[in-house]
Short mmCIF file of C-alpha atoms in Angstrom, two decimals:
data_model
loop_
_atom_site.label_atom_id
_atom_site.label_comp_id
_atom_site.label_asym_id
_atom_site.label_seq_id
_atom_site.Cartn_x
_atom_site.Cartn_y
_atom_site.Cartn_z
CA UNK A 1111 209.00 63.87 172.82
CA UNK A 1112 209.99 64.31 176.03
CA UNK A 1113 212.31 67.77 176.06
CA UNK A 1114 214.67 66.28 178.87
CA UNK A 1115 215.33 63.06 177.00
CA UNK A 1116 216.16 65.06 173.75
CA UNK A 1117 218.83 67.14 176.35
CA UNK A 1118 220.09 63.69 177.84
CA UNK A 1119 220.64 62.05 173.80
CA UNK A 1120 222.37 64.99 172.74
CA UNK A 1121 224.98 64.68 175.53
CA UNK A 1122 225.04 61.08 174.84
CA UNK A 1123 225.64 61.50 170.49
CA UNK A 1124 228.14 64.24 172.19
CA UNK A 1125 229.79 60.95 173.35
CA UNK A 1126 229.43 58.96 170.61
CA UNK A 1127 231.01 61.69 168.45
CA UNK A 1128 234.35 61.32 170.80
CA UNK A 1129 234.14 57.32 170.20
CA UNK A 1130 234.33 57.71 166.12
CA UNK A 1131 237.12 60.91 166.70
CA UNK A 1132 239.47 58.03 167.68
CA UNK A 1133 238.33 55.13 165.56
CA UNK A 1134 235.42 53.37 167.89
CA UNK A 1135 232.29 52.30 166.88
CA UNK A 1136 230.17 55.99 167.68
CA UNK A 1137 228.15 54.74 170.86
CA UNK A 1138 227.98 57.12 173.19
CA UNK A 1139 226.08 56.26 177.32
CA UNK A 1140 224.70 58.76 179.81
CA UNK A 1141 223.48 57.37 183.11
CA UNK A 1142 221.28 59.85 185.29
CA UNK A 1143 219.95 59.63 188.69
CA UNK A 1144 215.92 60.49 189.74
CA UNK A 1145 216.55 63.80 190.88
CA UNK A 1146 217.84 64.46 186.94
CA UNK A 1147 222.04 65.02 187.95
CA UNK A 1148 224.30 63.28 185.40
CA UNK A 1149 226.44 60.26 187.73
CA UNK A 1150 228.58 59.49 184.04
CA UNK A 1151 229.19 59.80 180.52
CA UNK A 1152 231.10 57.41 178.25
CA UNK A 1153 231.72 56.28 174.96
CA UNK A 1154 233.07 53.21 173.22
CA UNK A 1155 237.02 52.34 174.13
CA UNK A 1156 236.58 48.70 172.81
CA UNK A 1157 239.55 49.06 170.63
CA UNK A 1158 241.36 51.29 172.28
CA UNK A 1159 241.31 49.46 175.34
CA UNK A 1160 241.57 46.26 173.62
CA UNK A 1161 238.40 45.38 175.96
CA UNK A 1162 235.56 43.69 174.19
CA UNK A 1163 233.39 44.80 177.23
CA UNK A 1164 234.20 48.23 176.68
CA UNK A 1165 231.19 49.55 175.72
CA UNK A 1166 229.75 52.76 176.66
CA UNK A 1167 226.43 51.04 178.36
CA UNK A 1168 229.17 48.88 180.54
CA UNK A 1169 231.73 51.89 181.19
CA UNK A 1170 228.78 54.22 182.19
CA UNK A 1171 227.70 51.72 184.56
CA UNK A 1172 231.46 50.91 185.74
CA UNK A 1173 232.10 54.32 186.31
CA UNK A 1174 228.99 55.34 188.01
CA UNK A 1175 228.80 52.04 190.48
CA UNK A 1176 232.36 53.54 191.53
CA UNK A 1177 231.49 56.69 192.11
CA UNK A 1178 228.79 55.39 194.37
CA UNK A 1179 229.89 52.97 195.91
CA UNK A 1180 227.11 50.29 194.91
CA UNK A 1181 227.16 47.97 191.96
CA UNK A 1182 223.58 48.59 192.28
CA UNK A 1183 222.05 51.35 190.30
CA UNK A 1184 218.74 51.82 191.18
CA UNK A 1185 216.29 55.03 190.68
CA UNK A 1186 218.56 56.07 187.26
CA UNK A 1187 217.57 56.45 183.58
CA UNK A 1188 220.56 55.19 180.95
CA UNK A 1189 220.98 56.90 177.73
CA UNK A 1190 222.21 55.43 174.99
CA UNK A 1191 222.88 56.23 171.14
CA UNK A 1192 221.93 53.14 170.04
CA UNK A 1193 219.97 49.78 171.49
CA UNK A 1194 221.87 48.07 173.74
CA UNK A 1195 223.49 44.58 173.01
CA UNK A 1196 223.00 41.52 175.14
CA UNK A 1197 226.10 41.84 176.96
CA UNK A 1198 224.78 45.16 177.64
CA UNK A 1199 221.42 44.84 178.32
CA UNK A 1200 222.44 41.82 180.87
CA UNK A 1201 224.59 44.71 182.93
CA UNK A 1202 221.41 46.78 183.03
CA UNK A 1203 219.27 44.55 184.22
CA UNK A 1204 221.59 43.35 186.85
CA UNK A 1205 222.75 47.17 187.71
CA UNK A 1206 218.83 47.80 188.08
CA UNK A 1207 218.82 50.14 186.08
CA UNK A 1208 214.93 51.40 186.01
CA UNK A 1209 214.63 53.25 182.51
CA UNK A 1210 216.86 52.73 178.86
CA UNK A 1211 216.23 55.58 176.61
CA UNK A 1212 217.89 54.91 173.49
CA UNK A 1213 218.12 56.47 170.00
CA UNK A 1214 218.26 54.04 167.26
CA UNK A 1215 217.43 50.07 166.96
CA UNK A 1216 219.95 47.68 165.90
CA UNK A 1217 218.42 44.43 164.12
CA UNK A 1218 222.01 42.77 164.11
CA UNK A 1219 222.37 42.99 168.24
CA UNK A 1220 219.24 44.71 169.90
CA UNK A 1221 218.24 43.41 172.81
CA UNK A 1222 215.84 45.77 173.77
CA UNK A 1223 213.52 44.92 171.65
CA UNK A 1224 214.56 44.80 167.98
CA UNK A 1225 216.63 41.14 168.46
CA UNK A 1226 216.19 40.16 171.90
CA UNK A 1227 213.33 41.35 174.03
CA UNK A 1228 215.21 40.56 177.74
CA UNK A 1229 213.78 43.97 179.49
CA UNK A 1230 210.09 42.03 178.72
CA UNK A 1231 211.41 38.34 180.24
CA UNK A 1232 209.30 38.05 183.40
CA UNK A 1233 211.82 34.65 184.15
CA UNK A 1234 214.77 37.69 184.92
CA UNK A 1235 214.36 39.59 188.04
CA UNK A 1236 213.99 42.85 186.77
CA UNK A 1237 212.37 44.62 183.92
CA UNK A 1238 213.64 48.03 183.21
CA UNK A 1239 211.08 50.49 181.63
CA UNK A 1240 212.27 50.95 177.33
CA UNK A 1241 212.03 54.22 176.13
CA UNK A 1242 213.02 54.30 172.12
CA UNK A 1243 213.39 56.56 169.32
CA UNK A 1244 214.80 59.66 170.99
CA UNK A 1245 216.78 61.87 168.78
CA UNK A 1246 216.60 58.36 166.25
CA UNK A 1247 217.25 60.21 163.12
CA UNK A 1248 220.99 61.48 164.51
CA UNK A 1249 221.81 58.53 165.93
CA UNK A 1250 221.37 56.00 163.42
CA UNK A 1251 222.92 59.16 160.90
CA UNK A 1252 226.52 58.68 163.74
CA UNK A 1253 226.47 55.26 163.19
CA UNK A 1254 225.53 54.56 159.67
CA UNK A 1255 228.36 57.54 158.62
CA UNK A 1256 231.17 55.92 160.44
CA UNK A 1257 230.59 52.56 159.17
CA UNK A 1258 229.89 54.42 155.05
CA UNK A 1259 233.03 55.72 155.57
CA UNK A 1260 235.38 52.84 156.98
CA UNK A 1261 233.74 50.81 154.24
CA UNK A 1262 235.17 53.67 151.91
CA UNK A 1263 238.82 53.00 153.40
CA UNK A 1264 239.04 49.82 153.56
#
């Protein structure tokens, strides 16, 4: 496994840690550039921004099309805990986004590959390169722990 994805993850869980510290779902988003800087970091703030779109995939991306000034993305690598959604993986591809490295699959809402396949659809305009399984073992561990214990509580 690449060294510098394993890096990139652990900032990312580092995210998703904050997300289930205040009661989100523990996603946690790093977008990169080419040249390897970090343009953003987020986590989940679906609840407490009362934003269904609030994920970290979409927040990452908001935050780093700001700071650049261009809605388009292109030459970066997004991290991500777990596989992104549709709604997310619909940003991505229309950010340009040219790699997704994520941790763990999720049968329920993948669409990277595990539900959905969209970065493979040669009928959308843009196919970003999948990179899966990094750090897998900790990130489905974030997830599946937060959801063990609100099951616990509620």
């Amino acid at each position: 496994m690449n060294e510098n994805h394993t890096k990139l993850m652990k900032l990312a869980l580092n995210e998703a840690a904050k997300a289930a510290q205040n009661g989100e779902v523990p996603v946690g988003a790093v977008l990169v550039a080419e040249s390897g800087s970090i343009i953003s970091l987020a986590h989940n703030l679906t609840i407490s921004l009362t934003d269904p779109t609030a994920h970290a995939e979409i927040l990452a991306l908001r935050k780093a099309a700001k700071k650049s000034m261009n809605y388009r993305l292109l030459n970066t690598t997004l991290y991500v805990t777990i596989e992104p959604c549709i709604m997310c993986m619909g940003a991505i591809i229309h950010a340009r986004i040219s790699r997704v490295v994520f941790g763990a699959k999720d049968p329920k809402w993948g669409a990277a590959g595990s539900l959905y396949n969209f970065p493979n659809d040669i009928k959308l305009n843009h196919q970003p390169e999948i990179i899966k399984g990094v750090c897998e073992n900790e990130c489905r561990k974030i997830i599946q722990d937060f959801f063990r214990t609100r099951r616990l509580f509620n």
